[in-house]
Each structure stands twice: as structure tokens, then as C-alpha cells.
Amino acid sequence: MNGRCSDCGADADPLAICACGGLPEFALGPVRLDPAGLRRVVRERRISYEPLFASGVWRWQELLPAIDRSAIVSLGEGNVPLYPSAAGARYAGVDRLAYLHLGMNPTGSFKDLGMTVAISAAKASGARAVVCASTGNTASSMAAYAARAGLDAYAIVPRGRVSDAKLAQMREYGAQLIEIDGSFDDAFNNLQLVEGAAVVNSVNAYRIEGQKCAAFAILEARGWSVPDWVVLPGGNLGNISALAKGFREAKQLGLIEKLPRLALVRAARGVDTEASAIAVGAPRSLNRAHQALRDFDGVQLRIGDDAILAAKAQIGREGIGCEPASAASLAGIRALRQAQGDTGGQRDTIAPDADVVAVLTGHILKDARGHAA
Ligand code: F0G
């Protein structure tokens, strides 16, 4: 797989911002398997005794950048449930709803899918240290995978705005914490405080490669039937970029024949939202998120904290639970169905008979505040 700029298409180093300011990404190389063969191989790996294939990311290795096997660091990420939810469907006002619960990953968030690839690539390249700016989940995932890889980890976080559980994870896994007065954006603008460390934020193209496997997980769990909508919360907008890449590649490979529509749900209160995980003011992947919304006939909406916390309570009542940011998905579906949402009049964007997947990005124990039942 080769690197290219996601904005101008020029050849690019997968770890470097392009001269045009665009972010690097990998271009899918030739895949020798036909769609049926690829599905079969991945399914066989799921039940094999090969430790690497206990990972729901590395089972897709043909579609990932080649990394020397001895450098791969996995915690068995990517095996997450797709929970059908009749109660959630009623709450949101659609016929069919399921939650892809990426909070059921080793460190409790979707970040593990990307981090296994980014940390493995850093290790393969001979890096000694990694760094990220984070609202908490990226940093706790980085800390765990870096510890497994024997790399030093530096987490730059906004002081007073990261949940205790996430800080506890970072400390437990031995990361160095650098607290910045300000927001996530200020933390991001201070990445250069740590010299010589590989940046593992989602501007690192390896992260996107791992996270794109969430699209494959949705499709595989549904027997390769494409939902009408996939709805997810947005912060720095790496995840929508990754999901879009996964679905595009699934179509390109003939695994599916059409794309789902995408709905991106961001916090109306921006950097001041209670959903601290998505408290981002200036998302770094804005251009590629806009591209995804164009390609997937998508919509974007801002949702208030009250609606987020009410949706979180609903997911909790179902015995599932998630962190506040994740509940933005369900709140967003409900708003897109309602006459009077805070959606700026996008009434009935999602049809009542829609078949919808809501992506839950983080586990309930990640951020235990914000209960509104
Ligand atoms: N949900 C949760 C639980 C998150 O932690 C994040 C991002 C998102 C959604 C949004 O994903 O940034 O790819 O659009 N958390 C980052 C972090 C900012 O530092 O952990 P995104």
C-alpha cells in the first residue's frame, strides 16, 4: 500500500502532513482474493488458533499496510458486538436499529482498532516513543499499546477536561501525562512539546487503516447486507474518515454493492460539552469528513447536551450503556426523525422505516458522569 494525500492526491509519507496541508492516507493496493474468497478467509481466521487472528483488525491483513509480523502489537481488539435494539429503535423512531459497541474493545473505546496498527508501525520503524493529544480515549489506548510494545508514551491532555477513568488508564499503563491549560485543540497545537516521538493521533494514516475495520465489522455482523444509515459521533473527525474509507473499499472490492448513508453527530456546545470525548473545536480531519459526507449522501448535525444525556440514559436502561459522547449517535437519530429537533429543520431526514446502525464509541465506565434518567 502506498501513501497519498487525502486532499490533493499527491504521493505522501503516511506519517507526514502533505505540502498542501492535507492529511496522508493509504491507497488500497491490489487484493488477490475475490469477494467470496475474502469473506471466507476472514471467517476461517475468526475460528483459527492463530493468535494474530484473535484480532478483528488483523484478520483483514490483506487490506492493511504490510507490517513485519514480529512488530505487530495486538490486544485482541475489534471483536465487538452489534446489539439489535428494539427499545432504541422505538426511542429514535425507526423500524430497525442496532448498536455497534466499539466500547467493548480492550481499553474501552474504538481507538484500539487504529492504535494496534499505528503502534505496530511505530515499533516496526524503530521508534522509541509515541505521543498524542487527546480528550482521553486516544491517550489511554496509546498508553496500553505502547506499554505492550515497550515504547515510551506521552499524552498531552486538556487539564480538568478528561474523565478520571481515562486518566487512571493512562497512569496505570505508564504514560507520561502532560496537562495543558485549554482545550483539546490547544493540546493538539502542543504536540511538538515532545520531540522525536511518533504522533499517533488520527493524522497518522495507520490509525485510519485500523479504524476502517469497524465498517467491515458492521457488514460482517449483518451477513454483508448494507444498512440504510450509519450514525456516529464526531470529534476530531478521524473516525468518520476511517469508516468512509472502509465502506468505500468494501464496495471497490465487490463485498457490497452500495454505500450506506452517513450521519455525523457533533456536540452543539463544542469544546464546552459534557460529552468531553468529543469536545473538539477545530477538527483536523474536517476536509476528509466533508468528502465522506458528500460521497455517502450524508448529513451532519449538532446536538445539545440534554439530548445526549437523555439518549445515554436510554442506552443504559437497555442494559448496554456507553459514555456520553457515544450516546450522541442515538440522540442524533432521534433528532433526524423528529419534527422539532435541534437539527436546523432537517425533518424526517431518516425515514421511519430505515434500517440504522448507531456506532457507540466508548464504554460506560470510561466516563461515569452525566447520568440523566
Ligand atoms: N467518541 C468517543 C468516545 C471519542 O473518544 C471520540 C474522540 C469520538 C467519539 C470522536 O471520534 O475524533 O475520530 O471524530 N476522541 C478523541 C480522543 C478526540 O482524544 O480520544 P473522532
mmCIF file of C-alpha atoms and ligand atoms in Angstrom:
data_model
loop_
_atom_site.group_PDB
_atom_site.id
_atom_site.type_symbol
_atom_site.label_atom_id
_atom_site.label_comp_id
_atom_site.label_asym_id
_atom_site.label_seq_id
_atom_site.Cartn_x
_atom_site.Cartn_y
_atom_site.Cartn_z
ATOM 1 C CA MET A 1 0.000 0.000 0.000
ATOM 2 C CA ASN A 2 1.240 3.451 -0.870
ATOM 3 C CA GLY A 3 0.644 6.736 0.883
ATOM 4 C CA ARG A 4 -1.168 9.603 -0.811
ATOM 5 C CA CYS A 5 -2.571 12.939 0.285
ATOM 6 C CA SER A 6 -6.314 12.748 1.002
ATOM 7 C CA ASP A 7 -6.749 16.325 -0.272
ATOM 8 C CA CYS A 8 -4.610 16.692 -3.419
ATOM 9 C CA GLY A 9 -3.872 13.024 -4.174
ATOM 10 C CA ALA A 10 -0.092 13.501 -4.409
ATOM 11 C CA ASP A 11 2.186 10.702 -3.194
ATOM 12 C CA ALA A 12 2.678 11.170 0.540
ATOM 13 C CA ASP A 13 4.572 9.804 3.519
ATOM 14 C CA PRO A 14 1.904 8.093 5.700
ATOM 15 C CA LEU A 15 3.180 9.959 8.755
ATOM 16 C CA ALA A 16 3.605 13.437 7.294
ATOM 17 C CA ILE A 17 1.209 16.260 6.501
ATOM 18 C CA CYS A 18 1.296 17.000 2.746
ATOM 19 C CA ALA A 19 2.792 20.225 1.402
ATOM 20 C CA CYS A 20 -0.794 21.303 0.524
ATOM 21 C CA GLY A 21 -1.819 20.875 4.180
ATOM 22 C CA GLY A 22 -3.821 17.694 3.506
ATOM 23 C CA LEU A 23 -3.594 14.543 5.615
ATOM 24 C CA PRO A 24 -1.900 11.372 4.381
ATOM 25 C CA GLU A 25 -3.785 8.123 3.807
ATOM 26 C CA PHE A 26 -3.077 4.737 2.292
ATOM 27 C CA ALA A 27 -4.338 3.737 -1.144
ATOM 28 C CA LEU A 28 -5.698 0.199 -1.273
ATOM 29 C CA GLY A 29 -3.312 -1.995 -3.262
ATOM 30 C CA PRO A 30 -4.259 -4.981 -5.422
ATOM 31 C CA VAL A 31 -6.046 -7.739 -3.476
ATOM 32 C CA ARG A 32 -5.669 -11.240 -4.882
ATOM 33 C CA LEU A 33 -8.891 -12.627 -3.420
ATOM 34 C CA ASP A 34 -12.333 -12.217 -4.965
ATOM 35 C CA PRO A 35 -15.158 -11.085 -2.637
ATOM 36 C CA ALA A 36 -16.289 -14.635 -1.787
ATOM 37 C CA GLY A 37 -12.692 -15.709 -1.158
ATOM 38 C CA LEU A 38 -12.016 -12.719 1.059
ATOM 39 C CA ARG A 39 -15.138 -13.301 3.143
ATOM 40 C CA ARG A 40 -14.253 -16.971 3.509
ATOM 41 C CA VAL A 41 -10.650 -16.333 4.553
ATOM 42 C CA VAL A 42 -11.721 -13.801 7.177
ATOM 43 C CA ARG A 43 -14.385 -16.141 8.515
ATOM 44 C CA GLU A 44 -11.927 -19.037 8.760
ATOM 45 C CA ARG A 45 -9.465 -16.813 10.606
ATOM 46 C CA ARG A 46 -12.135 -15.988 13.163
ATOM 47 C CA ILE A 47 -12.191 -19.633 14.324
ATOM 48 C CA SER A 48 -8.496 -20.377 13.769
ATOM 49 C CA TYR A 49 -5.999 -20.860 16.621
ATOM 50 C CA GLU A 50 -3.581 -18.332 15.161
ATOM 51 C CA PRO A 51 -3.167 -15.706 17.935
ATOM 52 C CA LEU A 52 -2.920 -12.802 15.493
ATOM 53 C CA PHE A 53 -6.348 -13.617 14.111
ATOM 54 C CA ALA A 54 -7.908 -13.207 17.539
ATOM 55 C CA SER A 55 -7.830 -9.577 16.376
ATOM 56 C CA GLY A 56 -10.784 -8.283 14.383
ATOM 57 C CA VAL A 57 -8.352 -5.868 12.736
ATOM 58 C CA TRP A 58 -5.549 -8.211 11.675
ATOM 59 C CA ARG A 59 -7.992 -10.743 10.238
ATOM 60 C CA TRP A 60 -8.237 -8.162 7.435
ATOM 61 C CA GLN A 61 -4.493 -8.063 6.842
ATOM 62 C CA GLU A 62 -4.792 -8.131 3.027
ATOM 63 C CA LEU A 63 -6.460 -4.728 3.271
ATOM 64 C CA LEU A 64 -3.938 -3.240 5.701
ATOM 65 C CA PRO A 65 -0.442 -1.813 5.251
ATOM 66 C CA ALA A 66 2.184 -4.557 5.405
ATOM 67 C CA ILE A 67 3.938 -4.566 8.797
ATOM 68 C CA ASP A 68 6.525 -7.099 9.846
ATOM 69 C CA ARG A 69 4.758 -9.747 11.898
ATOM 70 C CA SER A 70 7.320 -9.559 14.712
ATOM 71 C CA ALA A 71 6.423 -5.883 15.272
ATOM 72 C CA ILE A 72 2.653 -6.365 15.481
ATOM 73 C CA VAL A 73 1.190 -5.474 18.864
ATOM 74 C CA SER A 74 -2.383 -6.609 19.375
ATOM 75 C CA LEU A 75 -4.644 -6.851 22.411
ATOM 76 C CA GLY A 76 -7.352 -8.813 20.628
ATOM 77 C CA GLU A 77 -9.200 -5.674 19.523
ATOM 78 C CA GLY A 78 -12.033 -5.441 17.033
ATOM 79 C CA ASN A 79 -14.288 -8.249 18.258
ATOM 80 C CA VAL A 80 -17.278 -6.203 19.274
ATOM 81 C CA PRO A 81 -20.995 -6.915 19.340
ATOM 82 C CA LEU A 82 -23.670 -5.489 17.087
ATOM 83 C CA TYR A 83 -26.610 -5.316 19.506
ATOM 84 C CA PRO A 84 -30.061 -5.180 17.944
ATOM 85 C CA SER A 85 -32.206 -2.731 19.900
ATOM 86 C CA ALA A 86 -35.969 -2.706 19.632
ATOM 87 C CA ALA A 87 -36.225 -0.231 22.524
ATOM 88 C CA GLY A 88 -33.649 2.077 20.959
ATOM 89 C CA ALA A 89 -35.488 1.873 17.636
ATOM 90 C CA ARG A 90 -38.707 2.950 19.366
ATOM 91 C CA TYR A 91 -36.893 5.740 21.204
ATOM 92 C CA ALA A 92 -35.391 7.074 17.989
ATOM 93 C CA GLY A 93 -38.462 6.441 15.835
ATOM 94 C CA VAL A 94 -37.072 3.994 13.275
ATOM 95 C CA ASP A 95 -38.006 0.430 12.355
ATOM 96 C CA ARG A 96 -34.658 -1.189 12.853
ATOM 97 C CA LEU A 97 -31.708 -0.152 14.992
ATOM 98 C CA ALA A 98 -28.541 -1.881 16.158
ATOM 99 C CA TYR A 99 -25.601 -0.569 18.186
ATOM 100 C CA LEU A 100 -22.100 -1.429 17.069
ATOM 101 C CA HIS A 101 -20.481 -1.215 20.504
ATOM 102 C CA LEU A 102 -16.870 -0.270 19.948
ATOM 103 C CA GLY A 103 -16.626 0.457 23.673
ATOM 104 C CA MET A 104 -16.263 -3.313 24.075
ATOM 105 C CA ASN A 105 -12.641 -3.096 22.945
ATOM 106 C CA PRO A 106 -9.620 -3.830 25.193
ATOM 107 C CA THR A 107 -9.209 -0.273 26.522
ATOM 108 C CA GLY A 108 -12.906 0.529 26.237
ATOM 109 C CA SER A 109 -13.057 2.572 23.044
ATOM 110 C CA PHE A 110 -12.902 2.383 19.255
ATOM 111 C CA LYS A 111 -9.405 3.837 19.335
ATOM 112 C CA ASP A 112 -7.928 0.360 19.836
ATOM 113 C CA LEU A 113 -8.730 -0.596 16.234
ATOM 114 C CA GLY A 114 -6.472 2.134 14.927
ATOM 115 C CA MET A 115 -3.928 2.016 17.712
ATOM 116 C CA THR A 116 -2.910 -1.597 17.098
ATOM 117 C CA VAL A 117 -1.854 -0.592 13.568
ATOM 118 C CA ALA A 118 -0.258 2.759 14.496
ATOM 119 C CA ILE A 119 1.775 1.356 17.395
ATOM 120 C CA SER A 120 2.824 -1.700 15.382
ATOM 121 C CA ALA A 121 4.014 0.589 12.568
ATOM 122 C CA ALA A 122 5.868 2.798 15.066
ATOM 123 C CA LYS A 123 7.569 -0.257 16.551
ATOM 124 C CA ALA A 124 8.452 -1.625 13.102
ATOM 125 C CA SER A 125 10.036 1.718 12.198
ATOM 126 C CA GLY A 126 12.299 1.617 15.235
ATOM 127 C CA ALA A 127 10.561 4.476 17.085
ATOM 128 C CA ARG A 128 11.293 4.648 20.830
ATOM 129 C CA ALA A 129 8.421 6.897 21.844
ATOM 130 C CA VAL A 130 4.911 7.899 20.798
ATOM 131 C CA VAL A 131 2.823 10.957 21.552
ATOM 132 C CA CYS A 132 -0.757 12.110 21.099
ATOM 133 C CA ALA A 133 -3.069 14.925 22.082
ATOM 134 C CA SER A 134 -6.286 13.597 23.482
ATOM 135 C CA THR A 135 -9.593 14.084 25.236
ATOM 136 C CA GLY A 136 -8.752 10.766 26.915
ATOM 137 C CA ASN A 137 -9.560 7.740 24.806
ATOM 138 C CA THR A 138 -6.798 8.046 22.227
ATOM 139 C CA ALA A 139 -4.297 8.530 25.029
ATOM 140 C CA SER A 140 -5.461 5.575 27.115
ATOM 141 C CA SER A 141 -5.387 3.340 24.046
ATOM 142 C CA MET A 142 -1.946 4.641 23.058
ATOM 143 C CA ALA A 143 -0.706 4.066 26.613
ATOM 144 C CA ALA A 144 -1.789 0.425 26.620
ATOM 145 C CA TYR A 145 -0.429 -0.489 23.190
ATOM 146 C CA ALA A 146 2.808 1.437 23.765
ATOM 147 C CA ALA A 147 3.316 -0.430 27.033
ATOM 148 C CA ARG A 148 2.821 -3.754 25.218
ATOM 149 C CA ALA A 149 5.286 -2.628 22.544
ATOM 150 C CA GLY A 150 7.889 -1.367 25.029
ATOM 151 C CA LEU A 151 7.648 2.217 23.763
ATOM 152 C CA ASP A 152 7.540 5.368 25.883
ATOM 153 C CA ALA A 153 4.179 7.146 25.653
ATOM 154 C CA TYR A 154 3.423 10.854 26.151
ATOM 155 C CA ALA A 155 -0.172 12.032 26.485
ATOM 156 C CA ILE A 156 -0.931 15.726 26.044
ATOM 157 C CA VAL A 157 -4.347 16.399 27.539
ATOM 158 C CA PRO A 158 -6.511 19.424 28.400
ATOM 159 C CA ARG A 159 -6.280 19.942 32.173
ATOM 160 C CA GLY A 160 -9.513 19.314 34.056
ATOM 161 C CA ARG A 161 -11.386 18.074 30.967
ATOM 162 C CA VAL A 162 -10.512 14.392 30.892
ATOM 163 C CA SER A 163 -12.509 11.825 32.868
ATOM 164 C CA ASP A 164 -10.878 10.239 35.910
ATOM 165 C CA ALA A 165 -11.229 6.770 34.417
ATOM 166 C CA LYS A 166 -9.247 7.722 31.316
ATOM 167 C CA LEU A 167 -6.533 9.427 33.400
ATOM 168 C CA ALA A 168 -6.367 6.307 35.561
ATOM 169 C CA GLN A 169 -5.824 4.148 32.479
ATOM 170 C CA MET A 170 -3.015 6.383 31.196
ATOM 171 C CA ARG A 171 -1.266 6.257 34.571
ATOM 172 C CA GLU A 172 -1.772 2.522 35.004
ATOM 173 C CA TYR A 173 -0.235 1.802 31.596
ATOM 174 C CA GLY A 174 2.703 4.051 32.428
ATOM 175 C CA ALA A 175 2.205 7.005 30.068
ATOM 176 C CA GLN A 176 3.726 10.394 30.890
ATOM 177 C CA LEU A 177 0.929 12.918 31.285
ATOM 178 C CA ILE A 178 1.380 16.474 30.077
ATOM 179 C CA GLU A 179 -1.577 18.631 31.083
ATOM 180 C CA ILE A 180 -2.220 21.794 29.103
ATOM 181 C CA ASP A 181 -4.389 24.709 30.209
ATOM 182 C CA GLY A 182 -7.015 24.964 27.494
ATOM 183 C CA SER A 183 -8.936 22.665 25.204
ATOM 184 C CA PHE A 184 -8.128 19.585 23.121
ATOM 185 C CA ASP A 185 -7.211 21.961 20.289
ATOM 186 C CA ASP A 186 -4.589 23.621 22.492
ATOM 187 C CA ALA A 187 -3.241 20.186 23.420
ATOM 188 C CA PHE A 188 -3.036 19.283 19.722
ATOM 189 C CA ASN A 189 -1.137 22.505 18.997
ATOM 190 C CA ASN A 190 1.431 21.452 21.600
ATOM 191 C CA LEU A 191 2.370 18.082 20.110
ATOM 192 C CA GLN A 192 5.830 19.454 19.392
ATOM 193 C CA LEU A 193 6.475 19.616 23.147
ATOM 194 C CA VAL A 194 7.607 16.022 22.826
ATOM 195 C CA GLU A 195 10.446 15.885 20.352
ATOM 196 C CA GLY A 196 11.317 12.810 18.361
ATOM 197 C CA ALA A 197 8.192 10.816 19.222
ATOM 198 C CA ALA A 198 5.872 9.357 16.571
ATOM 199 C CA VAL A 199 2.494 11.121 16.556
ATOM 200 C CA VAL A 200 -0.377 8.622 16.856
ATOM 201 C CA ASN A 201 -3.322 10.978 16.513
ATOM 202 C CA SER A 202 -5.590 10.216 13.557
ATOM 203 C CA VAL A 203 -3.426 12.392 11.311
ATOM 204 C CA ASN A 204 -1.291 9.217 11.316
ATOM 205 C CA ALA A 205 -2.536 7.207 8.315
ATOM 206 C CA TYR A 206 -2.033 3.864 10.088
ATOM 207 C CA ARG A 207 -4.725 4.796 12.613
ATOM 208 C CA ILE A 208 -7.300 5.198 9.850
ATOM 209 C CA GLU A 209 -6.399 1.791 8.401
ATOM 210 C CA GLY A 210 -7.237 0.027 11.651
ATOM 211 C CA GLN A 211 -10.370 2.045 12.317
ATOM 212 C CA LYS A 212 -11.746 1.371 8.842
ATOM 213 C CA CYS A 213 -12.220 -2.230 10.025
ATOM 214 C CA ALA A 214 -15.263 -1.032 12.002
ATOM 215 C CA ALA A 215 -17.048 -0.763 8.652
ATOM 216 C CA PHE A 216 -16.147 -4.382 7.883
ATOM 217 C CA ALA A 217 -17.372 -5.401 11.370
ATOM 218 C CA ILE A 218 -20.780 -3.831 10.722
ATOM 219 C CA LEU A 219 -21.092 -5.537 7.346
ATOM 220 C CA GLU A 220 -19.829 -8.917 8.503
ATOM 221 C CA ALA A 221 -22.172 -8.974 11.510
ATOM 222 C CA ARG A 222 -25.079 -8.261 9.158
ATOM 223 C CA GLY A 223 -24.156 -11.005 6.692
ATOM 224 C CA TRP A 224 -22.954 -8.331 4.236
ATOM 225 C CA SER A 225 -26.258 -6.514 3.995
ATOM 226 C CA VAL A 226 -25.743 -2.745 3.902
ATOM 227 C CA PRO A 227 -27.752 -0.672 6.416
ATOM 228 C CA ASP A 228 -29.585 2.433 5.197
ATOM 229 C CA TRP A 229 -27.718 4.630 7.671
ATOM 230 C CA VAL A 230 -24.633 4.514 9.851
ATOM 231 C CA VAL A 231 -24.679 7.204 12.532
ATOM 232 C CA LEU A 232 -21.667 8.195 14.606
ATOM 233 C CA PRO A 233 -20.391 10.925 16.928
ATOM 234 C CA GLY A 234 -17.693 13.256 15.641
ATOM 235 C CA GLY A 235 -14.829 14.996 17.434
ATOM 236 C CA ASN A 236 -11.564 15.321 15.546
ATOM 237 C CA LEU A 237 -13.345 13.545 12.628
ATOM 238 C CA GLY A 238 -10.826 10.748 12.133
ATOM 239 C CA ASN A 239 -13.454 8.103 12.743
ATOM 240 C CA ILE A 240 -15.884 9.214 10.046
ATOM 241 C CA SER A 241 -12.929 9.381 7.658
ATOM 242 C CA ALA A 242 -11.974 5.827 8.600
ATOM 243 C CA LEU A 243 -15.484 4.365 8.372
ATOM 244 C CA ALA A 244 -15.978 6.008 4.997
ATOM 245 C CA LYS A 245 -12.698 4.528 3.769
ATOM 246 C CA GLY A 246 -13.753 1.069 4.951
ATOM 247 C CA PHE A 247 -17.121 1.215 3.220
ATOM 248 C CA ARG A 248 -15.602 2.646 0.026
ATOM 249 C CA GLU A 249 -13.060 -0.167 -0.088
ATOM 250 C CA ALA A 250 -15.711 -2.809 0.633
ATOM 251 C CA LYS A 251 -17.575 -1.516 -2.410
ATOM 252 C CA GLN A 252 -14.450 -1.270 -4.523
ATOM 253 C CA LEU A 253 -13.648 -4.919 -3.678
ATOM 254 C CA GLY A 254 -17.166 -6.073 -4.545
ATOM 255 C CA LEU A 255 -18.001 -7.060 -0.951
ATOM 256 C CA ILE A 256 -21.031 -4.754 -1.120
ATOM 257 C CA GLU A 257 -22.887 -3.097 -3.978
ATOM 258 C CA LYS A 258 -23.987 0.174 -2.448
ATOM 259 C CA LEU A 259 -22.911 2.516 0.316
ATOM 260 C CA PRO A 260 -24.904 3.326 3.443
ATOM 261 C CA ARG A 261 -25.723 6.966 4.172
ATOM 262 C CA LEU A 262 -23.719 8.554 6.981
ATOM 263 C CA ALA A 263 -24.886 10.881 9.731
ATOM 264 C CA LEU A 264 -22.250 12.712 11.741
ATOM 265 C CA VAL A 265 -23.330 13.987 15.136
ATOM 266 C CA ARG A 266 -21.294 16.708 16.819
ATOM 267 C CA ALA A 267 -21.775 18.483 20.120
ATOM 268 C CA ALA A 268 -23.705 21.757 19.923
ATOM 269 C CA ARG A 269 -21.663 23.093 22.841
ATOM 270 C CA GLY A 270 -18.371 22.459 21.029
ATOM 271 C CA VAL A 271 -15.393 22.426 23.366
ATOM 272 C CA ASP A 272 -17.676 23.004 26.385
ATOM 273 C CA THR A 273 -19.860 19.925 26.001
ATOM 274 C CA GLU A 274 -20.354 17.487 28.885
ATOM 275 C CA ALA A 275 -19.510 14.813 26.322
ATOM 276 C CA SER A 276 -15.838 15.566 26.927
ATOM 277 C CA ALA A 277 -14.596 12.921 24.488
ATOM 278 C CA ILE A 278 -15.877 14.960 21.537
ATOM 279 C CA ALA A 279 -15.018 18.412 22.924
ATOM 280 C CA VAL A 280 -13.058 19.473 19.851
ATOM 281 C CA GLY A 281 -13.222 22.930 18.290
ATOM 282 C CA ALA A 282 -11.155 22.656 15.114
ATOM 283 C CA PRO A 283 -11.238 19.055 13.849
ATOM 284 C CA ARG A 284 -8.101 18.058 11.957
ATOM 285 C CA SER A 285 -9.950 15.748 9.548
ATOM 286 C CA LEU A 286 -12.601 18.289 8.554
ATOM 287 C CA ASN A 287 -11.842 18.122 4.822
ATOM 288 C CA ARG A 288 -11.987 14.385 4.599
ATOM 289 C CA ALA A 289 -15.131 14.309 6.757
ATOM 290 C CA HIS A 290 -16.783 16.700 4.307
ATOM 291 C CA GLN A 291 -15.653 14.453 1.459
ATOM 292 C CA ALA A 292 -17.212 11.471 3.253
ATOM 293 C CA LEU A 293 -20.490 13.358 3.733
ATOM 294 C CA ARG A 294 -20.550 14.151 0.001
ATOM 295 C CA ASP A 295 -19.696 10.596 -1.087
ATOM 296 C CA PHE A 296 -22.199 8.961 1.273
ATOM 297 C CA ASP A 297 -25.108 11.392 0.791
ATOM 298 C CA GLY A 298 -24.510 12.209 4.420
ATOM 299 C CA VAL A 299 -25.782 14.734 6.905
ATOM 300 C CA GLN A 300 -24.165 16.497 9.792
ATOM 301 C CA LEU A 301 -25.919 17.840 12.854
ATOM 302 C CA ARG A 302 -25.151 19.436 16.198
ATOM 303 C CA ILE A 303 -26.860 18.064 19.234
ATOM 304 C CA GLY A 304 -27.358 19.598 22.684
ATOM 305 C CA ASP A 305 -26.070 18.043 25.887
ATOM 306 C CA ASP A 306 -29.577 17.408 27.265
ATOM 307 C CA ALA A 307 -30.452 15.274 24.243
ATOM 308 C CA ILE A 308 -27.115 13.439 24.511
ATOM 309 C CA LEU A 309 -27.637 12.639 28.193
ATOM 310 C CA ALA A 310 -31.244 11.530 27.626
ATOM 311 C CA ALA A 311 -30.070 9.150 24.896
ATOM 312 C CA LYS A 312 -27.311 7.888 27.179
ATOM 313 C CA ALA A 313 -29.923 7.080 29.830
ATOM 314 C CA GLN A 314 -31.945 5.179 27.215
ATOM 315 C CA ILE A 315 -28.910 3.073 26.237
ATOM 316 C CA GLY A 316 -28.267 2.441 29.926
ATOM 317 C CA ARG A 317 -31.860 1.300 30.504
ATOM 318 C CA GLU A 318 -31.308 -1.298 27.792
ATOM 319 C CA GLY A 319 -28.519 -2.897 29.834
ATOM 320 C CA ILE A 320 -25.894 -1.742 27.369
ATOM 321 C CA GLY A 321 -24.538 1.632 28.442
ATOM 322 C CA CYS A 322 -21.940 3.901 26.872
ATOM 323 C CA GLU A 323 -20.041 7.074 27.614
ATOM 324 C CA PRO A 324 -21.808 10.403 26.950
ATOM 325 C CA ALA A 325 -20.113 11.135 23.601
ATOM 326 C CA SER A 326 -21.240 7.780 22.227
ATOM 327 C CA ALA A 327 -24.885 8.480 23.011
ATOM 328 C CA ALA A 328 -24.746 11.370 20.531
ATOM 329 C CA SER A 329 -25.410 8.679 17.889
ATOM 330 C CA LEU A 330 -28.803 7.729 19.293
ATOM 331 C CA ALA A 331 -29.653 11.352 20.094
ATOM 332 C CA GLY A 332 -28.797 12.241 16.509
ATOM 333 C CA ILE A 333 -31.056 9.585 15.006
ATOM 334 C CA ARG A 334 -33.925 10.746 17.181
ATOM 335 C CA ALA A 335 -33.338 14.362 16.179
ATOM 336 C CA LEU A 336 -33.199 13.467 12.486
ATOM 337 C CA ARG A 337 -36.557 11.747 12.901
ATOM 338 C CA GLN A 338 -38.248 14.471 14.921
ATOM 339 C CA ALA A 339 -40.187 17.469 13.700
ATOM 340 C CA GLN A 340 -38.650 19.694 16.370
ATOM 341 C CA GLY A 341 -35.080 18.591 16.892
ATOM 342 C CA ASP A 342 -32.148 20.946 17.237
ATOM 343 C CA THR A 343 -31.264 19.935 13.699
ATOM 344 C CA GLY A 344 -31.998 23.147 11.922
ATOM 345 C CA GLY A 345 -35.128 21.805 10.281
ATOM 346 C CA GLN A 346 -33.766 18.615 8.730
ATOM 347 C CA ARG A 347 -37.117 16.996 9.374
ATOM 348 C CA ASP A 348 -37.557 13.312 8.559
ATOM 349 C CA THR A 349 -34.070 13.041 7.106
ATOM 350 C CA ILE A 350 -34.020 9.452 8.312
ATOM 351 C CA ALA A 351 -37.171 7.680 7.121
ATOM 352 C CA PRO A 352 -39.338 5.906 9.721
ATOM 353 C CA ASP A 353 -38.762 2.544 8.036
ATOM 354 C CA ALA A 354 -34.979 2.974 7.981
ATOM 355 C CA ASP A 355 -32.531 0.260 9.000
ATOM 356 C CA VAL A 356 -29.936 2.082 11.095
ATOM 357 C CA VAL A 357 -26.641 1.251 12.782
ATOM 358 C CA ALA A 358 -25.596 3.549 15.628
ATOM 359 C CA VAL A 359 -21.905 3.455 16.459
ATOM 360 C CA LEU A 360 -21.196 3.511 20.208
ATOM 361 C CA THR A 361 -17.611 4.614 20.568
ATOM 362 C CA GLY A 362 -16.837 4.254 24.280
ATOM 363 C CA HIS A 363 -17.698 2.081 27.271
ATOM 364 C CA ILE A 364 -19.932 3.344 30.097
ATOM 365 C CA LEU A 365 -17.085 3.047 32.641
ATOM 366 C CA LYS A 366 -14.988 5.493 30.609
ATOM 367 C CA ASP A 367 -16.945 8.437 31.917
ATOM 368 C CA ALA A 368 -19.449 7.711 34.639
ATOM 369 C CA ARG A 369 -20.716 11.282 34.946
ATOM 370 C CA GLY A 370 -23.694 12.637 33.124
ATOM 371 C CA HIS A 371 -26.464 10.325 34.278
ATOM 372 C CA ALA A 372 -29.869 11.806 33.455
ATOM 373 C CA ALA A 373 -32.618 9.276 33.909
HETATM 374 N N1 F0G B 1 -16.469 9.068 20.719
HETATM 375 C C1 F0G B 1 -15.525 8.964 21.655
HETATM 376 C C2 F0G B 1 -15.829 8.183 22.870
HETATM 377 C C3 F0G B 1 -14.253 9.572 21.466
HETATM 378 O O1 F0G B 1 -13.325 9.442 22.397
HETATM 379 C C4 F0G B 1 -14.039 10.325 20.296
HETATM 380 C C5 F0G B 1 -12.760 11.005 20.062
HETATM 381 C C6 F0G B 1 -15.071 10.385 19.336
HETATM 382 C C7 F0G B 1 -16.255 9.757 19.591
HETATM 383 C C8 F0G B 1 -14.914 11.140 18.077
HETATM 384 O O2 F0G B 1 -14.048 10.498 17.187
HETATM 385 O O3 F0G B 1 -12.331 12.264 16.965
HETATM 386 O O4 F0G B 1 -12.456 10.381 15.346
HETATM 387 O O5 F0G B 1 -14.208 12.157 15.366
HETATM 388 N N2 F0G B 1 -11.851 11.114 20.937
HETATM 389 C C9 F0G B 1 -10.533 11.727 20.681
HETATM 390 C C10 F0G B 1 -9.600 11.393 21.831
HETATM 391 C C11 F0G B 1 -10.624 13.180 20.349
HETATM 392 O O6 F0G B 1 -8.630 12.117 22.048
HETATM 393 O O7 F0G B 1 -9.805 10.374 22.492
HETATM 394 P P1 F0G B 1 -13.209 11.366 16.139
#
